[in-house]
Amino acid sequence: MPPRIRLDKCNGCEGLPESKCEEACPGNLMAVDSRTGKAYVRFAGDCWDCMSCTKACPTKAIETRVPYQIGYHKASLKPIMGKNTITWKCVDIHGKEETYKYRNRMDR
Amino acid sequence: MANISAKRAVDFRPRNVDDVKTVVIDCDLLIIGGGNAGCFVAVEAKKINPDLKVVIMEKAEIMRSGACSAGMDAINTYIPEGKTPEDLVRWSRDQVGGGPLREDLALSNAQELNEAVDDLERWGLPILREEDGSIRYRGKWDISIHGEQLKPIMAEKAIECGADVYNRIAGTGLLKNGEGNCIGAMGMHVRTGEFYVFRAKATVNSTGGAGTLYKSYTADSTDSGAQIWMCPYCVGSGYAMGFRQGAELTSLEQRWVATRTKDFCGPVDTISVGYKAPIINCKGEKIMQARYQHLGGDSAPRFIRANAPMEEWLQGRGPTYCDTRGLDKETNWRMMCDYLNERPSFVLFLAARGQDPVKEPIEIFGSDPYIMGGHTMGGFWVSLDRMTTMPGLFAAGETAGGNPNKFVGGCAAEGKLAARGAIKYMEETGVTVPRELDEMQVRMEIERVYAPLFRGAEYDGVVPRAMKDRLQRLMDEYAGGSSQFYRTNEERLDYALKHIAILRDQFRFLKAADLHELMQANETMDRVDVAEAVVHHLKARKETRWAGWQTRTDYPERDDKNFDCFIETRRDPSTGKVESFTRPYYQIVSGERFKS
């Protein structure tokens, strides 16, 4: 299920040993095209929708989408990673917005 | 102490074995799979002996790998004050309808459980507490967490303790010595194409379960081929590696089937247990109360609760729902946070359906069957030290069988037990890593693993995806998948075995265009091996003990006289022939086993 990549925002994590999305994906599905320098999904149908790539992207170029055969156009869910917190912004197909913010780590 | 980056993928097209570079790493303890259990193996081993060289071979990247990669919203078992480890074993036994189960393993796990969960909290996991500071229980045994960072928290600790993590190395086979004992494992680097040989005094197999043997009902004509709730990248390679070398498997017929949210597979306990939302059918009847009160209603064994909505569909009373209507806004907000912690994209799915659970109930359906020894009992037969029947090979978490209902806390606890068992084995046997590399064994494994890539994309053969799809359809329709409401019979199972034999014979046509596809080719060969074992287990249990998990239409009743025991399989490494047999059950913890 396809992470949607905004090519205008993706820089392929140039300079890093591997891009953050290809590092994060538990299925080895993300890669960076050596010609364009942009990230792509090897096969969308193998995606688990775990959103690890979406959380990891430093330029917020990745959005997780539900495939149309399963859910309608267009809803969005965007994670914003903070220090010890996560904020999620969700918009449904009717435009209704909801925000969720909570602690995801305690101080050790 | 190192977390070794896998780097970016390279274009690697070897023509034969000589083009494949071999990297040899020697260590004391090898852990195959740095997930929930694997991380705890590493931490415990280094705690016992900081001088041990501990290596984790990880197929993905350890920060987001395995079943916990998306996060978790609860720890399903934590023994509350006033309850004992024996009480937990009794509960676990009830969940599997009175057993059989390995009560020795279950008890040792239960004794270790709370300390392992406390570790997680010490490492930074937010466990939700009541205002008086006590832990917030959402059911009898399960506690609520904000586990979005659960996997990174465990992984950081494994790295911090001094283990070396080799990322993006997909394990393919075990390494054995002249006596047939396990002395490490081998795998392919999915980015560089190098072949890694890890030689170790002891090896813990903690690769996770097998989540993709059966077809998901959402797989047809959608971009959602992996719409399963278990990690779809845990394909059963750990089972396959041991099975190929003759290690004994137990109880694979007790498949894990769970009630899940329909069309977009998410947890249901989150709503039904966590928020007391009843399960209803299309007429609004409360299913568990209307039809299963005599089996415990909402507290009925887990397989009965899993099968109940599917029975409603079968009887013409679907759709089925978890009735969330009328939840107040704040409670609903908390429920959405739970989902965001474990299965965040389910919240996106609801948004994409334009659905407000306060106004519309959440639809539910049965999942496809998975083999997972952390949930049900399928896995390696192990000793109390968690050693498999192959000396030197240990199992923890989903790979260790006979001991159901472990979940996150139990897999963590078992990681500790396996680490202790492995260290004890090293000390008692004085096992050493051989001086010379067994070149022949390594060469044969490279030949087997890389063959699809040597054939290349232009070869007139079979792409791994096609073989995976074929297997998943076969298992779904003949070995009791969701399309068949989990039912099967002797003739269907024989049919499945016949076609599994054809698939195995067709491994020689598999082809791969790149390293990612080569990994998929090997995963699918592993799936076929595990599927064969599953079918033998289903064939051998000629009764119906756990309807839904294991339903035989030709033997619809429970048969305690013949089958109150474990079903085992073993494959002869030289002939490839699979034999099934039984092992007896021993009740260790007192109490009534069969309540109905």
XYZ file of C-alpha atoms in Angstrom:
704
model
C 0.000 0.000 0.000
C 1.647 2.990 -1.349
C 3.629 5.583 0.471
C 3.186 8.586 -1.787
C 6.413 10.456 -2.394
C 6.442 14.183 -3.078
C 9.286 14.451 -5.571
C 9.588 18.210 -5.039
C 10.351 17.606 -1.361
C 12.465 14.413 -1.546
C 16.221 14.859 -1.812
C 17.045 11.174 -1.430
C 18.811 12.010 1.854
C 21.832 12.968 -0.195
C 25.078 12.554 1.709
C 23.816 9.938 4.138
C 24.968 6.282 3.894
C 21.348 5.364 3.142
C 18.152 7.383 2.955
C 16.004 7.492 6.084
C 13.092 5.740 4.391
C 15.162 2.869 3.034
C 16.782 2.558 6.445
C 13.402 2.428 8.198
C 11.302 0.160 5.987
C 11.018 -3.288 7.611
C 10.237 -4.777 4.201
C 13.212 -3.314 2.294
C 10.661 -1.678 -0.024
C 12.098 1.832 -0.192
C 15.016 2.699 -2.436
C 16.548 5.771 -4.024
C 16.782 5.922 -7.803
C 20.449 6.564 -8.593
C 19.558 8.551 -11.727
C 16.924 10.894 -10.258
C 18.166 10.891 -6.659
C 14.558 10.457 -5.476
C 13.013 7.766 -3.310
C 10.595 5.234 -4.744
C 8.635 2.179 -3.541
C 9.766 -1.117 -5.047
C 6.277 -2.648 -4.949
C 3.370 -0.835 -3.336
C 1.340 -4.016 -2.813
C 3.929 -5.371 -0.382
C 3.624 -2.368 1.953
C 2.357 -3.044 5.464
C 1.306 0.580 6.147
C 3.378 0.615 9.326
C 4.260 4.242 8.521
C 7.894 3.821 9.610
C 9.098 5.581 6.422
C 6.580 8.379 6.884
C 7.755 8.975 10.452
C 11.429 8.836 9.443
C 11.403 11.197 6.448
C 13.345 14.351 7.371
C 11.763 16.471 4.591
C 8.174 15.246 5.126
C 8.128 14.066 1.532
C 6.316 10.801 2.302
C 2.633 10.394 2.942
C 0.957 7.024 3.628
C -2.217 6.565 1.603
C -4.911 3.928 1.809
C -5.382 2.377 -1.652
C -8.602 3.430 -3.330
C -9.972 -0.107 -3.541
C -10.087 -0.013 0.262
C -10.632 3.630 1.261
C -11.850 6.747 -0.541
C -10.078 9.851 -1.796
C -8.703 11.663 0.030
C -7.841 11.321 3.651
C -4.532 12.092 5.293
C -2.695 11.200 8.484
C 0.568 12.977 9.196
C 2.919 12.200 12.088
C 5.121 14.927 13.531
C 7.928 13.513 15.634
C 8.905 15.595 18.668
C 11.278 14.911 21.540
C 9.449 12.287 23.609
C 6.139 13.175 21.934
C 4.323 12.441 18.736
C 1.619 14.560 17.119
C -0.723 13.152 14.512
C -2.861 15.318 12.245
C -5.740 13.513 10.570
C -8.169 14.800 7.932
C -11.040 12.609 6.738
C -12.728 12.567 3.312
C -15.286 15.147 4.502
C -12.522 17.530 5.546
C -12.988 16.907 9.274
C -9.734 17.499 11.138
C -8.480 15.915 14.346
C -5.174 16.217 16.203
C -3.682 13.678 18.587
C -0.642 14.472 20.688
C 0.870 12.401 23.487
C 4.111 11.220 25.049
C 5.749 8.265 23.347
C 8.828 8.092 25.614
C 9.638 8.648 29.244
C 12.920 10.076 30.473
C 15.303 7.311 31.419
C 28.971 -2.002 20.139
C 27.813 -1.117 16.722
C 24.698 -0.752 14.658
C 26.065 -1.339 11.206
C 24.381 0.614 8.413
C 23.338 -1.461 5.427
C 24.109 1.367 2.991
C 22.316 1.883 -0.302
C 21.486 -0.914 -2.701
C 24.073 -1.749 -5.342
C 23.524 -3.328 -8.721
C 24.842 -6.829 -8.203
C 24.438 -9.465 -10.893
C 26.633 -12.461 -10.203
C 26.835 -15.237 -12.794
C 28.010 -17.992 -10.480
C 29.215 -18.825 -6.975
C 32.669 -17.396 -7.609
C 31.169 -13.926 -8.096
C 29.694 -13.931 -4.584
C 31.935 -12.554 -1.859
C 31.803 -14.369 1.485
C 32.218 -12.531 4.780
C 32.943 -14.639 7.866
C 32.173 -13.315 11.360
C 32.979 -15.342 14.478
C 31.202 -14.733 17.776
C 30.082 -16.425 20.975
C 26.351 -15.947 20.634
C 24.458 -15.380 17.404
C 20.903 -14.049 17.444
C 18.940 -14.474 14.218
C 16.411 -11.647 14.223
C 16.640 -8.507 16.359
C 12.973 -8.153 17.215
C 11.166 -8.230 20.529
C 12.703 -11.524 21.725
C 16.071 -11.039 19.994
C 16.767 -7.695 21.658
C 16.117 -9.233 25.074
C 18.427 -12.158 24.282
C 21.214 -9.673 23.564
C 20.660 -7.546 26.654
C 20.453 -10.556 28.972
C 23.515 -12.279 27.495
C 25.652 -9.157 27.884
C 24.330 -8.661 31.402
C 25.393 -12.191 32.392
C 28.776 -11.921 30.716
C 29.875 -8.562 29.248
C 32.869 -10.266 27.596
C 30.718 -12.381 25.305
C 30.751 -11.362 21.684
C 27.076 -11.114 20.799
C 25.954 -10.614 17.198
C 22.474 -9.913 15.866
C 21.745 -10.840 12.242
C 18.804 -8.639 11.256
C 16.835 -8.841 7.999
C 15.579 -5.258 8.249
C 17.032 -2.371 10.275
C 16.795 -3.012 13.988
C 15.075 0.272 14.912
C 11.946 -0.663 12.962
C 11.981 -4.371 12.402
C 9.638 -7.263 13.061
C 6.215 -7.457 14.654
C 6.692 -4.334 16.768
C 7.885 -2.041 13.977
C 4.665 -0.040 13.836
C 4.375 0.105 17.636
C 2.075 -1.442 20.200
C -0.861 -0.226 22.304
C -0.830 -2.808 25.083
C 1.168 -5.459 26.832
C -1.258 -8.347 26.967
C 0.151 -10.050 30.028
C 1.439 -8.535 33.265
C 0.668 -10.348 36.492
C -1.356 -8.079 38.779
C -0.970 -7.962 42.554
C -2.721 -10.864 44.203
C -2.247 -13.170 41.204
C 0.519 -15.735 40.686
C 2.467 -17.138 37.733
C 0.373 -20.308 38.136
C -2.780 -18.205 37.686
C -1.376 -16.868 34.424
C -0.685 -20.410 33.206
C -4.283 -21.384 34.074
C -5.559 -18.404 32.085
C -3.301 -19.294 29.164
C -4.561 -22.882 29.303
C -8.168 -21.641 29.264
C -7.411 -19.495 26.205
C -6.406 -22.628 24.315
C -9.449 -24.573 25.464
C -7.683 -26.547 28.198
C -4.643 -27.429 26.143
C -2.549 -29.427 25.615
C 0.164 -26.835 26.136
C 3.685 -26.913 27.553
C 2.964 -25.890 31.131
C 6.637 -26.201 32.074
C 7.547 -23.548 29.510
C 4.514 -21.411 30.306
C 5.324 -21.392 34.024
C 8.985 -20.491 33.579
C 7.920 -17.693 31.253
C 5.315 -16.416 33.716
C 7.886 -16.318 36.514
C 10.091 -14.084 34.376
C 7.351 -11.946 32.872
C 6.887 -8.905 35.107
C 10.604 -8.209 35.411
C 10.899 -8.092 31.607
C 7.998 -5.633 31.348
C 9.533 -3.563 34.156
C 12.734 -3.465 32.076
C 10.796 -1.884 29.234
C 9.439 0.799 31.535
C 12.921 1.483 32.920
C 14.180 1.847 29.356
C 11.627 4.564 28.633
C 8.383 2.894 27.554
C 5.342 4.863 28.755
C 3.088 2.463 30.693
C -0.198 4.140 31.530
C -0.964 4.470 35.219
C -3.983 5.417 37.301
C -3.979 8.617 39.338
C -2.803 6.682 42.418
C 0.248 5.479 40.493
C -0.909 1.902 39.983
C -0.672 0.368 36.532
C -3.813 0.776 34.429
C -5.248 -2.589 33.444
C -7.506 -2.681 30.406
C -8.564 -6.296 30.964
C -7.703 -9.020 33.478
C -4.070 -9.339 32.461
C -3.326 -6.677 29.874
C -2.016 -3.205 30.484
C -2.098 -0.088 28.328
C 1.029 1.493 26.936
C 1.932 4.305 24.569
C 4.162 2.014 22.551
C 4.780 3.972 19.379
C 8.499 3.897 20.248
C 8.501 0.347 21.628
C 10.780 -1.065 18.942
C 13.365 1.759 18.943
C 13.446 1.552 22.761
C 14.264 -2.177 22.688
C 16.731 -1.794 19.813
C 18.648 1.058 21.435
C 19.110 -1.047 24.549
C 20.386 -4.012 22.515
C 22.958 -1.766 20.830
C 23.850 0.022 24.055
C 24.543 -3.293 25.808
C 27.305 -3.975 23.294
C 25.829 -6.303 20.706
C 26.933 -5.918 17.088
C 23.943 -5.534 14.775
C 24.361 -6.544 11.145
C 21.361 -5.031 9.368
C 19.711 -6.175 6.114
C 21.057 -9.684 6.251
C 18.317 -12.174 5.512
C 19.049 -15.481 7.226
C 18.836 -18.413 4.847
C 20.340 -21.439 6.550
C 21.971 -22.816 9.676
C 25.585 -23.800 9.874
C 26.265 -27.200 11.394
C 29.323 -29.103 12.501
C 30.222 -32.747 11.891
C 27.977 -33.916 14.737
C 24.992 -32.087 13.255
C 25.023 -29.423 15.979
C 24.229 -25.814 15.136
C 27.328 -23.603 15.052
C 25.878 -20.448 13.540
C 23.935 -19.328 10.521
C 24.303 -17.921 7.037
C 22.480 -15.193 5.163
C 22.504 -12.835 2.227
C 23.061 -9.102 2.492
C 20.086 -7.677 0.616
C 21.870 -4.438 -0.299
C 25.414 -5.528 -1.214
C 24.851 -9.142 -2.216
C 27.642 -10.390 0.037
C 27.108 -13.735 1.705
C 27.564 -13.694 5.465
C 28.652 -16.678 7.508
C 28.233 -16.151 11.244
C 30.014 -18.839 13.251
C 28.912 -19.056 16.874
C 29.125 -21.308 19.902
C 25.360 -21.012 20.347
C 22.591 -19.587 18.165
C 19.195 -18.202 19.137
C 16.583 -18.322 16.415
C 14.175 -15.426 17.011
C 13.025 -14.513 13.523
C 9.332 -14.127 14.329
C 6.443 -16.182 12.988
C 5.046 -16.922 9.551
C 2.498 -14.300 8.580
C 2.074 -14.820 4.865
C 1.419 -18.495 4.162
C -2.269 -17.866 3.450
C -3.932 -15.355 1.151
C -5.444 -12.259 2.725
C -8.987 -11.658 1.504
C -7.977 -8.111 0.606
C -5.158 -9.295 -1.665
C -7.192 -9.661 -4.871
C -7.197 -6.669 -7.213
C -5.987 -4.167 -4.652
C -2.704 -2.437 -3.901
C -2.895 -4.140 -0.548
C -1.292 -7.547 -0.864
C 0.110 -7.504 2.633
C -3.023 -6.441 4.474
C -2.324 -8.568 7.483
C -1.983 -7.537 11.047
C 1.141 -9.603 11.756
C 4.354 -8.275 10.265
C 4.227 -9.541 6.658
C 8.022 -9.580 6.469
C 8.152 -12.350 9.062
C 7.547 -15.182 6.615
C 8.653 -18.198 8.648
C 12.320 -18.280 7.648
C 13.312 -19.191 11.198
C 11.071 -22.262 11.191
C 12.241 -23.206 7.701
C 15.948 -22.976 8.563
C 15.580 -25.349 11.487
C 13.092 -27.663 9.769
C 15.453 -28.181 6.833
C 18.122 -29.374 9.270
C 15.814 -31.795 11.039
C 14.806 -29.719 14.085
C 11.431 -30.822 15.414
C 8.356 -28.602 15.091
C 5.359 -28.736 17.390
C 1.687 -27.744 17.184
C 1.722 -25.898 13.851
C -1.888 -26.986 13.365
C -2.859 -24.576 16.130
C -2.789 -21.647 13.769
C -3.338 -18.114 14.955
C -6.559 -16.662 13.642
C -7.903 -13.527 15.235
C -10.895 -11.256 14.832
C -9.638 -8.132 13.126
C -11.112 -4.937 11.773
C -12.497 -5.687 8.329
C -10.840 -4.557 5.081
C -7.976 -2.921 6.952
C -6.525 -5.365 9.390
C -6.201 -3.801 12.831
C -6.532 -5.128 16.382
C -9.991 -5.686 17.856
C -9.080 -6.362 21.497
C -8.244 -2.672 21.585
C -11.956 -1.898 21.278
C -13.683 -5.016 22.589
C -11.503 -5.489 25.669
C -10.099 -1.996 26.100
C -13.393 -0.157 25.642
C -15.911 -2.909 26.426
C -17.544 -2.560 23.021
C -19.697 -5.658 22.381
C -19.411 -7.798 19.250
C -22.691 -7.722 17.327
C -24.121 -9.181 14.117
C -26.201 -7.514 11.398
C -29.346 -7.739 13.532
C -27.647 -6.042 16.450
C -27.516 -9.245 18.538
C -24.622 -9.449 20.989
C -22.953 -12.547 19.586
C -20.911 -13.684 22.572
C -23.853 -13.358 24.962
C -26.470 -14.753 22.560
C -24.560 -17.815 21.420
C -21.463 -18.393 23.537
C -22.584 -17.629 27.080
C -22.126 -21.293 28.064
C -18.470 -21.063 26.964
C -17.810 -17.919 28.933
C -19.345 -15.150 26.798
C -16.846 -12.321 26.476
C -14.335 -14.428 28.434
C -14.661 -17.478 26.159
C -11.383 -19.027 24.957
C -9.595 -16.953 22.378
C -10.217 -19.287 19.437
C -13.956 -19.217 20.104
C -13.967 -15.430 20.163
C -11.936 -15.410 16.941
C -14.279 -17.792 15.171
C -17.555 -16.281 16.427
C -17.930 -13.450 13.867
C -17.046 -15.830 11.023
C -19.757 -18.255 12.159
C -22.215 -15.360 11.962
C -21.186 -14.666 8.367
C -21.432 -18.362 7.555
C -24.946 -18.529 9.008
C -26.040 -15.496 6.999
C -25.916 -13.030 9.878
C -23.010 -10.867 8.703
C -21.751 -8.178 8.637
C -20.378 -8.240 12.142
C -19.259 -5.270 14.183
C -17.623 -4.080 17.316
C -20.262 -1.714 18.605
C -18.487 1.532 19.370
C -21.615 3.649 19.042
C -22.277 5.923 21.934
C -18.686 6.148 23.155
C -18.103 9.618 24.501
C -15.828 11.880 22.523
C -12.912 11.701 24.933
C -13.008 7.912 25.160
C -13.086 7.709 21.386
C -10.068 10.039 21.234
C -8.174 7.712 23.575
C -9.168 4.720 21.471
C -7.789 6.441 18.368
C -4.526 7.091 20.256
C -4.334 3.357 20.996
C -4.660 2.646 17.303
C -2.066 5.291 16.454
C 0.336 3.493 18.778
C -0.124 0.058 17.257
C -1.682 0.298 13.816
C -1.635 4.005 12.934
C -2.881 3.562 9.394
C -6.175 2.154 10.741
C -7.008 5.702 11.849
C -6.237 6.777 8.287
C -8.497 3.992 6.996
C -11.422 5.233 9.112
C -10.786 8.736 7.768
C -10.731 7.323 4.232
C -14.129 5.730 4.884
C -15.354 8.989 6.398
C -16.335 6.987 9.462
C -16.842 8.251 12.992
C -16.862 5.210 15.345
C -19.049 7.114 17.805
C -21.825 7.089 15.196
C -21.059 3.942 13.190
C -19.810 0.631 14.607
C -16.433 -0.741 13.453
C -16.759 -3.720 11.130
C -14.859 -6.895 12.044
C -13.902 -10.139 10.293
C -11.534 -13.069 10.746
C -7.889 -12.752 9.730
C -6.091 -15.222 7.527
C -4.247 -17.873 9.581
C -0.690 -17.248 10.747
C 1.827 -19.534 12.437
C 3.102 -17.752 15.526
C 4.463 -19.403 18.627
C 4.174 -16.178 20.603
C 0.410 -16.172 20.164
C -0.626 -19.777 19.623
C 1.666 -22.790 19.896
C 3.295 -23.390 16.519
C 7.070 -23.459 16.696
C 10.115 -25.474 17.635
C 9.891 -28.125 20.307
C 12.234 -26.773 22.991
C 13.641 -27.816 26.340
C 13.188 -25.720 29.456
C 16.447 -23.990 28.441
C 14.736 -23.140 25.114
C 17.041 -25.403 23.137
C 15.488 -27.014 20.074
C 16.092 -30.675 19.222
C 19.133 -29.474 17.253
C 21.930 -29.010 19.828
C 23.264 -25.461 19.840
C 20.083 -24.011 18.330
C 17.774 -22.155 20.705
C 14.414 -20.504 20.066
C 12.645 -17.545 21.654
C 9.440 -15.646 20.979
C 7.310 -16.626 17.981
C 9.728 -19.377 16.939
C 9.485 -21.315 20.222
C 6.443 -23.584 20.271
C 4.157 -25.186 22.820
C 3.761 -22.044 24.901
C 0.956 -19.753 23.702
C -0.166 -16.275 24.784
C 3.331 -14.875 25.258
C 2.803 -11.649 23.306
C 5.219 -8.750 23.885
C 6.029 -9.353 27.560
C 6.281 -13.109 27.204
C 8.539 -12.914 24.154
C 10.786 -10.530 26.088
C 10.860 -12.892 29.059
C 11.605 -15.849 26.828
C 14.480 -13.932 25.238
C 16.086 -13.808 28.670
C 15.490 -17.517 29.268
C 16.980 -18.445 25.893
C 20.055 -16.285 26.583
C 20.601 -18.075 29.885
C 20.056 -21.454 28.234
C 22.515 -20.653 25.455
C 25.205 -19.495 27.889
C 24.701 -22.570 30.049
C 25.091 -24.725 26.917
C 28.352 -22.988 25.990
C 29.748 -23.469 29.478
C 28.637 -27.060 29.931
C 29.713 -28.353 26.536
C 32.814 -26.202 26.122
C 31.817 -25.856 22.489
C 34.270 -23.963 20.276
C 34.076 -22.391 16.846
C 36.029 -24.623 14.438
C 39.305 -23.231 13.134
C 38.619 -24.069 9.518
C 35.631 -22.772 7.567
C 33.472 -25.558 6.145
C 33.878 -24.328 2.567
C 31.763 -27.069 1.048
C 28.769 -26.328 3.259
C 29.023 -22.594 2.551
C 29.390 -23.120 -1.188
C 26.337 -25.367 -1.326
C 24.244 -22.786 0.514
C 25.398 -19.991 -1.832
C 24.461 -22.202 -4.761
C 20.996 -22.782 -3.325
C 20.341 -19.207 -2.205
C 21.694 -17.292 -5.216
C 20.468 -19.629 -7.969
C 17.474 -17.398 -8.906
C 19.837 -14.442 -9.330
C 22.333 -16.455 -11.387
C 19.436 -17.240 -13.766
C 18.579 -13.536 -13.954
C 15.608 -11.524 -15.164
C 15.747 -12.685 -18.782
C 15.461 -16.365 -17.896
C 12.155 -17.983 -18.932
C 11.140 -18.933 -15.407
C 9.009 -17.968 -12.422
C 9.095 -14.659 -10.536
C 8.980 -15.074 -6.728
C 5.728 -13.113 -6.446
C 3.887 -15.569 -8.695
C 4.994 -18.536 -6.641
C 4.037 -16.775 -3.412
C 0.571 -15.998 -4.797
C 0.136 -19.597 -5.953
C 1.063 -20.939 -2.524
C -1.186 -18.470 -0.698
C -4.204 -19.404 -2.844
C -3.490 -23.091 -2.382
C -3.278 -22.755 1.393
C -6.364 -20.526 1.544
C -8.608 -22.872 -0.404
C -7.293 -26.294 0.638
C -5.632 -25.886 4.018
C -8.371 -23.908 5.749
C -7.950 -20.218 4.949
C -10.428 -17.408 5.555
C -12.312 -17.989 2.278
C -13.152 -21.488 3.581
C -14.016 -20.258 7.073
C -10.872 -22.107 8.227
C -12.297 -25.555 7.386
C -10.408 -28.364 5.773
C -10.485 -32.140 5.393
C -8.175 -35.042 4.536
C -8.738 -34.815 0.784
C -8.084 -31.096 0.611
C -4.924 -31.495 2.653
C -3.700 -34.260 0.340
C -4.423 -31.970 -2.591
C -2.368 -29.235 -0.888
C 0.554 -31.609 -0.334
C 0.511 -32.703 -3.947
C 0.787 -29.110 -5.143
C 3.344 -28.167 -2.522
C 5.512 -30.965 -3.947
C 5.131 -29.453 -7.417
C 6.060 -26.011 -6.102
C 9.142 -27.421 -4.421
C 10.161 -29.097 -7.656
C 9.734 -25.737 -9.399
C 12.214 -23.910 -7.159
C 14.634 -24.614 -10.014
C 12.678 -22.173 -12.209
C 12.690 -19.260 -9.738
C 14.396 -16.171 -11.065
C 15.382 -12.819 -9.585
C 16.217 -9.538 -11.277
C 17.907 -7.978 -8.265
C 18.819 -8.591 -4.637
C 15.403 -7.600 -3.332
C 13.794 -10.186 -5.578
C 16.406 -12.710 -4.548
C 15.386 -12.178 -0.931
C 11.760 -12.696 -1.985
C 12.670 -15.900 -3.823
C 14.286 -17.275 -0.681
C 11.367 -16.123 1.455
C 8.968 -17.975 -0.793
C 11.020 -21.174 -0.663
C 10.882 -20.821 3.130
C 7.108 -20.320 2.971
C 6.697 -23.502 0.939
C 8.743 -25.494 3.474
C 6.733 -24.154 6.419
C 3.432 -24.638 4.561
C 4.305 -28.282 4.017
C 4.871 -28.715 7.740
C 1.582 -26.947 8.522
C -0.355 -29.285 6.225
C 1.239 -32.355 7.834
C 0.212 -31.031 11.255
C -3.365 -30.375 10.105
C -3.513 -33.875 8.631
C -2.227 -35.542 11.779
C -4.767 -33.972 14.151
C -7.836 -35.957 13.133
C -10.270 -34.128 15.394
C -11.476 -30.550 15.864
C -10.001 -29.126 19.050
C -9.806 -25.405 18.402
C -12.509 -24.546 15.827
C -11.294 -21.656 13.703
C -7.659 -22.198 14.572
C -8.022 -25.839 13.555
C -11.268 -27.100 11.997
C -11.608 -30.522 10.396
C -14.990 -30.990 8.699
C -14.348 -34.750 8.532
C -13.573 -34.948 12.259
C -15.829 -32.264 13.782
C -15.554 -33.368 17.450
C -12.779 -33.167 20.024
C -11.219 -36.601 20.567
C -9.458 -36.633 23.932
C -8.783 -40.347 23.755
C -6.439 -39.966 20.800
C -5.475 -36.318 20.563
C -5.008 -34.809 24.014
C -1.346 -34.616 23.057
C 1.080 -32.645 20.903
C 1.418 -33.163 17.144
C 5.050 -33.031 16.017
C 6.809 -33.076 12.667
C 10.381 -33.599 11.620
C 11.920 -33.517 8.179
C 14.718 -35.884 7.337
C 17.516 -33.593 6.075
C 18.866 -36.243 3.713
C 15.629 -37.440 2.087
C 13.373 -34.424 2.615
C 10.646 -36.730 3.877
C 8.376 -35.333 6.613
C 7.161 -37.590 9.415
C 4.529 -36.693 11.994
C 4.208 -38.172 15.469
C 2.876 -37.247 18.914
C 4.245 -36.306 22.302
C 2.316 -36.563 25.571
C 0.886 -33.644 27.533
C 1.682 -33.230 31.229
C -0.457 -31.134 33.529
C 1.800 -29.304 35.977
C -0.450 -26.536 37.207
C -3.522 -27.723 39.105
C -7.075 -26.886 38.090
C -9.956 -27.911 35.894
C -8.842 -28.035 32.263
C -12.107 -28.411 30.430
C -14.759 -26.061 31.689
C -17.396 -27.012 29.160
